[in-house]
XYZ file of N, CA and C in Angstrom:
537
model
N 0.846 -1.183 0.000
C 0.000 0.000 0.000
C 0.887 1.241 0.000
N 0.698 2.048 -1.010
C 1.531 3.227 -1.167
C 1.451 4.193 -0.003
N 0.249 4.423 0.525
C 0.083 5.385 1.609
C 0.803 4.945 2.872
N 0.922 3.644 3.084
C 1.568 3.129 4.287
C 3.033 2.789 4.055
N 3.463 2.791 2.805
C 4.841 2.457 2.501
C 5.176 1.000 2.756
N 4.180 0.139 2.624
C 4.426 -1.285 2.869
C 3.585 -2.135 1.925
N 3.983 -3.389 1.806
C 3.220 -4.343 1.006
C 2.313 -5.142 1.925
N 1.100 -5.367 1.505
C 0.128 -6.144 2.266
C -0.298 -7.310 1.382
N -0.338 -8.505 1.955
C -0.697 -9.681 1.184
C -2.168 -9.718 0.797
N -2.436 -10.322 -0.351
C -3.813 -10.567 -0.773
C -3.853 -11.899 -1.491
N -5.015 -12.552 -1.421
C -5.170 -13.883 -2.000
C -6.123 -13.924 -3.190
N -6.707 -12.792 -3.529
C -7.660 -12.764 -4.638
C -7.680 -11.369 -5.243
N -8.254 -11.273 -6.428
C -8.397 -9.961 -7.054
C -9.348 -9.078 -6.260
N -10.325 -9.690 -5.599
C -11.248 -8.917 -4.772
C -10.499 -8.312 -3.589
N -9.606 -9.084 -2.974
C -8.800 -8.543 -1.874
C -7.882 -7.436 -2.381
N -7.326 -7.600 -3.577
C -6.503 -6.537 -4.147
C -7.332 -5.257 -4.298
N -8.563 -5.403 -4.794
C -9.440 -4.241 -4.929
C -9.726 -3.584 -3.592
N -9.924 -4.388 -2.565
C -10.153 -3.859 -1.220
C -8.942 -3.061 -0.750
N -7.743 -3.597 -0.970
C -6.529 -2.892 -0.551
C -6.352 -1.577 -1.308
N -6.727 -1.555 -2.578
C -6.653 -0.307 -3.338
C -7.605 0.718 -2.720
N -8.811 0.286 -2.361
C -9.763 1.195 -1.696
C -9.189 1.694 -0.371
N -8.611 0.780 0.420
C -8.038 1.178 1.711
C -6.873 2.146 1.522
N -6.075 1.931 0.492
C -4.927 2.794 0.225
C -5.375 4.226 -0.037
N -6.542 4.374 -0.593
C -7.079 5.691 -0.947
C -7.929 6.292 0.174
N -8.230 5.507 1.200
C -9.114 5.960 2.271
C -8.347 6.815 3.277
N -8.766 8.074 3.480
C -8.083 8.915 4.467
C -8.188 8.300 5.866
N -7.126 8.435 6.639
C -7.153 7.998 8.032
C -6.670 6.586 8.281
N -6.443 5.789 7.235
C -5.937 4.429 7.440
C -4.448 4.532 7.776
N -4.064 3.998 8.958
C -2.658 4.068 9.369
C -1.990 2.700 9.438
N -2.776 1.619 9.453
C -2.182 0.279 9.497
C -3.174 -0.740 8.955
N -2.640 -1.747 8.267
C -3.450 -2.853 7.754
C -2.651 -4.132 7.965
N -3.297 -5.134 8.549
C -2.679 -6.451 8.718
C -3.518 -7.476 7.973
N -2.841 -8.351 7.237
C -3.516 -9.405 6.480
C -3.662 -10.652 7.339
N -4.841 -11.258 7.300
C -5.175 -12.451 8.087
C -4.611 -12.333 9.504
N -5.131 -11.367 10.256
C -4.536 -11.004 11.541
C -4.789 -11.976 12.691
N -5.759 -12.861 12.543
C -6.095 -13.740 13.668
C -6.868 -14.950 13.188
N -6.945 -15.912 14.055
C -7.708 -17.131 13.822
C -8.793 -17.160 14.884
N -10.039 -17.133 14.458
C -11.170 -17.124 15.391
C -11.789 -18.513 15.393
N -12.044 -19.029 16.591
C -12.683 -20.349 16.726
C -13.915 -20.192 17.608
N -15.007 -20.830 17.172
C -16.245 -20.816 17.932
C -16.721 -22.248 18.126
N -17.357 -22.475 19.259
C -18.050 -23.744 19.465
C -19.527 -23.447 19.260
N -20.139 -24.154 18.326
C -21.553 -23.963 18.018
C -22.270 -25.291 18.241
N -23.592 -25.277 18.255
C -24.326 -26.542 18.390
C -23.970 -27.546 17.285
N -23.504 -27.035 16.146
C -23.126 -27.907 15.028
C -21.663 -28.345 15.084
N -20.932 -27.890 16.083
C -19.524 -28.261 16.202
C -18.614 -27.043 16.169
N -17.345 -27.294 15.958
C -16.339 -26.239 15.946
C -16.345 -25.510 14.603
N -16.341 -24.169 14.665
C -16.215 -23.336 13.463
C -14.985 -22.472 13.641
N -14.294 -22.231 12.568
C -13.119 -21.371 12.635
C -13.048 -20.487 11.397
N -12.350 -19.372 11.572
C -12.311 -18.382 10.497
C -11.085 -17.487 10.659
N -10.451 -17.180 9.538
C -9.380 -16.191 9.479
C -9.946 -14.956 8.779
N -10.257 -13.878 9.499
C -10.701 -12.661 8.805
C -9.592 -12.178 7.864
N -9.973 -11.449 6.842
C -9.004 -11.048 5.826
C -8.079 -9.919 6.265
N -8.635 -8.892 6.916
C -7.810 -7.736 7.285
C -8.232 -7.151 8.620
N -7.239 -6.577 9.302
C -7.483 -5.742 10.477
C -6.927 -4.376 10.115
N -7.756 -3.344 10.255
C -7.392 -1.991 9.848
C -7.442 -1.081 11.068
N -6.427 -0.237 11.221
C -6.415 0.760 12.294
C -6.493 2.133 11.640
N -7.390 2.963 12.172
C -7.553 4.321 11.664
C -6.822 5.303 12.569
N -6.561 6.498 12.063
C -5.786 7.472 12.824
C -6.482 7.966 14.087
N -7.780 7.755 14.212
C -8.483 8.131 15.442
C -8.525 6.983 16.450
N -7.827 5.883 16.146
C -7.778 4.728 17.036
C -8.813 3.661 16.733
N -9.751 3.958 15.853
C -10.786 2.986 15.502
C -10.154 1.727 14.915
N -10.672 0.580 15.352
C -10.229 -0.710 14.821
C -11.340 -1.276 13.945
N -10.964 -1.797 12.790
C -11.930 -2.354 11.846
C -11.453 -3.743 11.425
N -12.276 -4.736 11.677
C -12.017 -6.090 11.209
C -12.757 -6.248 9.889
N -12.094 -6.829 8.883
C -12.697 -6.898 7.550
C -12.650 -8.299 6.978
N -13.711 -8.637 6.274
C -13.734 -9.809 5.415
C -13.991 -9.326 4.001
N -13.456 -10.047 3.044
C -13.576 -9.684 1.636
C -14.160 -10.879 0.890
N -15.293 -10.647 0.234
C -15.950 -11.743 -0.493
C -16.861 -11.126 -1.545
N -16.748 -11.552 -2.804
C -17.677 -11.046 -3.819
C -19.123 -11.327 -3.398
N -19.993 -10.377 -3.621
C -21.393 -10.505 -3.197
C -22.025 -11.793 -3.714
N -21.691 -12.187 -4.927
C -22.287 -13.392 -5.522
C -21.870 -14.670 -4.800
N -20.820 -14.602 -3.993
C -20.336 -15.796 -3.298
C -20.710 -15.808 -1.813
N -21.570 -14.888 -1.402
C -22.003 -14.858 -0.005
C -23.300 -15.655 0.108
N -23.165 -16.892 0.565
C -24.334 -17.754 0.755
C -24.707 -17.775 2.242
N -25.661 -18.623 2.625
C -26.124 -18.662 4.013
C -25.016 -19.049 4.985
N -24.164 -20.004 4.617
C -23.061 -20.403 5.499
C -22.073 -19.258 5.699
N -21.732 -18.593 4.615
C -20.802 -17.462 4.706
C -21.434 -16.343 5.525
N -22.718 -16.077 5.293
C -23.419 -15.036 6.047
C -23.405 -15.355 7.543
N -23.610 -16.624 7.909
C -23.576 -17.029 9.322
C -22.175 -16.804 9.898
N -21.157 -17.138 9.125
C -19.776 -16.911 9.570
C -19.515 -15.424 9.766
N -19.989 -14.608 8.832
C -19.811 -13.167 8.949
C -20.574 -12.621 10.155
N -21.762 -13.155 10.433
C -22.519 -12.725 11.615
C -21.733 -13.011 12.891
N -21.127 -14.198 12.971
C -20.336 -14.551 14.156
C -19.089 -13.668 14.257
N -18.480 -13.382 13.126
C -17.299 -12.518 13.126
C -17.684 -11.104 13.545
N -18.827 -10.626 13.076
C -19.314 -9.310 13.475
C -19.562 -9.226 14.967
N -20.122 -10.275 15.534
C -20.355 -10.316 16.979
C -19.018 -10.329 17.726
N -18.068 -11.119 17.248
C -16.725 -11.170 17.831
C -16.108 -9.767 17.856
N -16.198 -9.054 16.738
C -15.640 -7.704 16.645
C -16.359 -6.750 17.595
N -17.685 -6.801 17.614
C -18.466 -5.900 18.470
C -18.125 -6.092 19.943
N -17.903 -7.338 20.352
C -17.554 -7.621 21.749
C -16.235 -6.970 22.148
N -15.416 -6.621 21.185
C -14.125 -5.996 21.446
C -14.128 -4.496 21.139
N -15.280 -3.977 20.764
C -15.379 -2.558 20.448
C -14.852 -2.204 19.068
N -14.751 -3.201 18.199
C -14.270 -2.973 16.846
C -15.445 -2.870 15.878
N -15.228 -2.196 14.779
C -16.195 -2.220 13.684
C -15.921 -3.467 12.855
N -16.938 -3.923 12.160
C -16.774 -5.063 11.264
C -17.363 -4.695 9.915
N -16.604 -4.939 8.860
C -17.016 -4.573 7.508
C -16.793 -5.763 6.582
N -17.773 -6.009 5.725
C -17.601 -6.988 4.654
C -17.492 -6.201 3.350
N -16.356 -6.320 2.693
C -16.131 -5.673 1.404
C -16.553 -6.671 0.334
N -17.578 -6.292 -0.449
C -18.123 -7.250 -1.414
C -17.836 -6.905 -2.878
N -17.162 -5.818 -3.119
C -16.647 -5.481 -4.453
C -17.628 -5.696 -5.585
N -18.734 -5.018 -5.536
C -19.733 -5.213 -6.585
C -19.429 -4.437 -7.857
N -18.596 -3.395 -7.771
C -18.384 -2.537 -8.934
C -17.040 -2.805 -9.610
N -17.083 -3.505 -10.729
C -15.855 -3.762 -11.488
C -15.342 -2.487 -12.149
N -16.246 -1.590 -12.496
C -15.831 -0.333 -13.124
C -15.061 0.512 -12.117
N -15.584 0.637 -10.894
C -14.885 1.412 -9.864
C -13.493 0.835 -9.621
N -13.420 -0.487 -9.505
C -12.128 -1.122 -9.258
C -11.157 -0.855 -10.403
N -11.632 -0.941 -11.644
C -10.766 -0.667 -12.802
C -10.286 0.784 -12.784
N -11.176 1.712 -12.453
C -10.784 3.120 -12.366
C -9.707 3.326 -11.306
N -9.889 2.711 -10.138
C -8.909 2.883 -9.065
C -7.575 2.222 -9.414
N -7.621 1.081 -10.090
C -6.366 0.449 -10.537
C -5.626 1.372 -11.510
N -6.392 2.054 -12.363
C -5.777 2.997 -13.298
C -5.157 4.178 -12.551
N -5.857 4.704 -11.550
C -5.382 5.885 -10.823
C -4.264 5.570 -9.825
N -4.194 4.337 -9.352
C -3.245 3.974 -8.290
C -1.789 4.352 -8.591
N -1.291 4.199 -9.807
C 0.112 4.589 -10.044
C 0.384 6.078 -9.814
N -0.669 6.888 -9.733
C -0.503 8.326 -9.525
C -0.561 8.700 -8.044
N -0.690 7.687 -7.150
C -0.730 7.965 -5.711
C 0.590 8.603 -5.294
N 0.493 9.513 -4.378
C 1.703 10.124 -3.845
C 2.322 11.182 -4.732
N 1.797 11.390 -5.930
C 2.403 12.391 -6.807
C 1.592 13.691 -6.851
N 0.517 13.756 -6.073
C -0.270 14.993 -6.039
C 0.506 16.047 -5.259
N 0.600 17.217 -5.816
C 1.300 18.295 -5.127
C 0.302 19.069 -4.277
N 0.838 19.966 -3.498
C -0.024 20.793 -2.651
C -0.361 22.106 -3.357
N -0.073 22.148 -4.648
C -0.355 23.361 -5.415
C -1.838 23.716 -5.328
N -2.089 24.979 -5.450
C -3.466 25.471 -5.467
C -4.145 24.978 -6.742
N -5.322 24.412 -6.586
C -6.068 23.980 -7.768
C -6.704 25.194 -8.425
N -6.727 25.203 -9.753
C -7.432 26.304 -10.413
C -8.912 26.186 -10.078
N -9.575 27.291 -9.939
C -10.995 27.242 -9.610
C -11.794 26.562 -10.707
N -12.343 25.416 -10.382
C -13.190 24.716 -11.342
C -14.631 25.140 -11.106
N -15.446 25.154 -12.140
C -16.865 25.453 -11.933
C -17.457 24.465 -10.927
N -18.410 24.913 -10.147
C -18.995 24.061 -9.107
C -19.574 22.771 -9.677
N -20.131 22.840 -10.880
C -20.690 21.629 -11.489
C -19.628 20.843 -12.261
N -18.356 21.265 -12.161
C -17.253 20.529 -12.751
C -17.077 20.794 -14.231
N -16.094 20.102 -14.796
C -15.875 20.160 -16.231
C -15.207 18.878 -16.689
N -15.185 18.636 -17.990
C -14.596 17.387 -18.475
C -13.137 17.238 -18.038
N -12.751 16.011 -17.788
C -11.402 15.707 -17.327
C -10.353 16.328 -18.247
N -10.556 16.276 -19.546
C -9.582 16.837 -20.492
C -9.383 18.331 -20.255
N -10.462 19.050 -19.962
C -10.352 20.492 -19.706
C -9.675 20.751 -18.368
N -9.998 19.952 -17.358
C -9.346 20.100 -16.047
C -7.856 19.817 -16.178
N -7.494 18.784 -16.939
C -6.083 18.445 -17.139
C -5.347 19.594 -17.822
N -5.987 20.232 -18.794
C -5.358 21.350 -19.503
C -5.104 22.524 -18.562
N -5.957 22.705 -17.552
C -5.742 23.768 -16.569
C -4.579 23.442 -15.628
N -4.264 22.158 -15.483
C -3.226 21.726 -14.539
C -1.844 21.592 -15.169
N -1.758 21.625 -16.482
C -0.459 21.499 -17.133
C -0.627 21.190 -18.604
N 0.495 21.127 -19.290
C 0.488 20.878 -20.726
C 0.595 19.379 -20.988
N -0.288 18.870 -21.843
C -0.218 17.474 -22.284
C -0.267 16.463 -21.155
N 0.667 15.505 -21.209
C 0.645 14.405 -20.239
C 0.873 14.891 -18.814
N 1.596 16.000 -18.648
C 1.817 16.548 -17.304
C 0.493 16.957 -16.664
N -0.376 17.582 -17.433
C -1.683 17.988 -16.920
C -2.546 16.791 -16.557
N -2.513 15.765 -17.410
C -3.275 14.546 -17.106
C -2.734 13.869 -15.849
N -1.407 13.781 -15.738
C -0.813 13.144 -14.554
C -1.229 13.873 -13.284
N -1.212 15.191 -13.308
C -1.638 15.964 -12.133
C -3.120 15.731 -11.842
N -3.917 15.720 -12.891
C -5.355 15.494 -12.715
C -5.602 14.119 -12.093
N -4.929 13.088 -12.608
C -5.101 11.736 -12.069
C -4.615 11.656 -10.624
N -3.515 12.326 -10.319
C -3.009 12.328 -8.939
C -4.018 12.986 -8.001
N -4.622 14.073 -8.452
C -5.624 14.751 -7.621
C -6.897 13.915 -7.492
N -7.245 13.159 -8.517
C -8.391 12.245 -8.408
C -8.085 11.140 -7.400
N -6.860 10.606 -7.440
C -6.489 9.564 -6.473
C -6.555 10.114 -5.047
N -5.991 11.313 -4.849
C -5.908 11.866 -3.491
C -7.252 12.360 -2.976
N -8.194 12.579 -3.880
C -9.502 13.071 -3.467
C -9.649 14.580 -3.543
N -8.587 15.297 -3.940
C -8.721 16.744 -4.110
C -9.679 17.054 -5.254
N -9.638 16.204 -6.270
C -10.636 16.255 -7.335
C -11.483 14.998 -7.216
N -12.727 15.102 -7.624
C -13.635 13.962 -7.565
C -14.302 13.765 -8.914
N -14.761 12.541 -9.114
C -15.547 12.180 -10.288
C -16.389 10.976 -9.900
N -17.307 10.594 -10.742
C -18.108 9.400 -10.478
C -17.296 8.180 -10.896
N -16.695 7.509 -9.918
C -15.852 6.347 -10.209
C -16.657 5.108 -10.565
N -17.978 5.207 -10.506
C -18.836 4.095 -10.929
C -19.053 4.107 -12.440
N -18.564 5.157 -13.097
C -18.617 5.267 -14.555
C -17.194 5.145 -15.093
N -17.038 4.543 -16.261
C -15.702 4.380 -16.847
C -15.033 5.745 -17.009
N -13.825 5.864 -16.489
C -13.074 7.111 -16.541
C -12.639 7.385 -17.981
N -12.886 8.608 -18.430
C -12.485 9.001 -19.784
C -12.196 10.490 -19.786
N -11.721 10.989 -20.909
C -11.442 12.424 -21.017
C -12.720 13.251 -20.915
N -13.865 12.600 -21.092
C -15.154 13.297 -21.001
C -15.773 13.221 -19.606
N -15.166 12.442 -18.700
C -15.690 12.334 -17.329
C -15.693 13.710 -16.680
N -16.767 14.035 -16.007
C -16.854 15.319 -15.319
C -16.117 15.213 -13.987
N -15.203 16.169 -13.754
C -14.466 16.221 -12.489
C -14.784 17.535 -11.794
N -14.703 17.523 -10.470
C -14.969 18.712 -9.677
C -14.063 18.683 -8.458
N -13.920 19.868 -7.841
C -13.122 19.932 -6.622
C -13.894 19.287 -5.482
N -13.141 18.662 -4.575
C -13.758 18.000 -3.427
C -14.668 18.983 -2.704
N -15.832 18.481 -2.372
C -16.804 19.298 -1.639
C -16.677 18.986 -0.157
N -16.753 20.008 0.640
C -16.588 19.834 2.099
C -17.670 19.022 2.735
């Protein structure tokens, strides 16, 4: 993860997508892969589970995470997630299931990820409140590829925003982050 300056393990493309989202999420200060082994005794016998990630936020919040495509969450998986959620709640942690339903969003973030860390603190030119096409915003930020690189870096950092649920193109409308 670029923001943390470390590599975090993943076992699937869905987990990779989750890590890309976490890398872009403000306030994430630590991520551990498969941080623990949880065992429960149930009326049906012993159940065990390795959650996918443990995330620490800069305000001290702890988040336990599982990653599973929505299409693969059946009743057994849902029961396991319910038990994991209860385990987390008993410790004062949040519990999140990342289900990665948007392939377009993930593709956009994979495209923007190489521009992480390259956003400068330069003043952004005043963009219209309703935004403008990415190509026009890039032209305001620099000439040619330099302007696009700055625009992509600002999209990654969140200084500029766009609808990441739509395929990113030169016609995508971008706007300055709203408070």
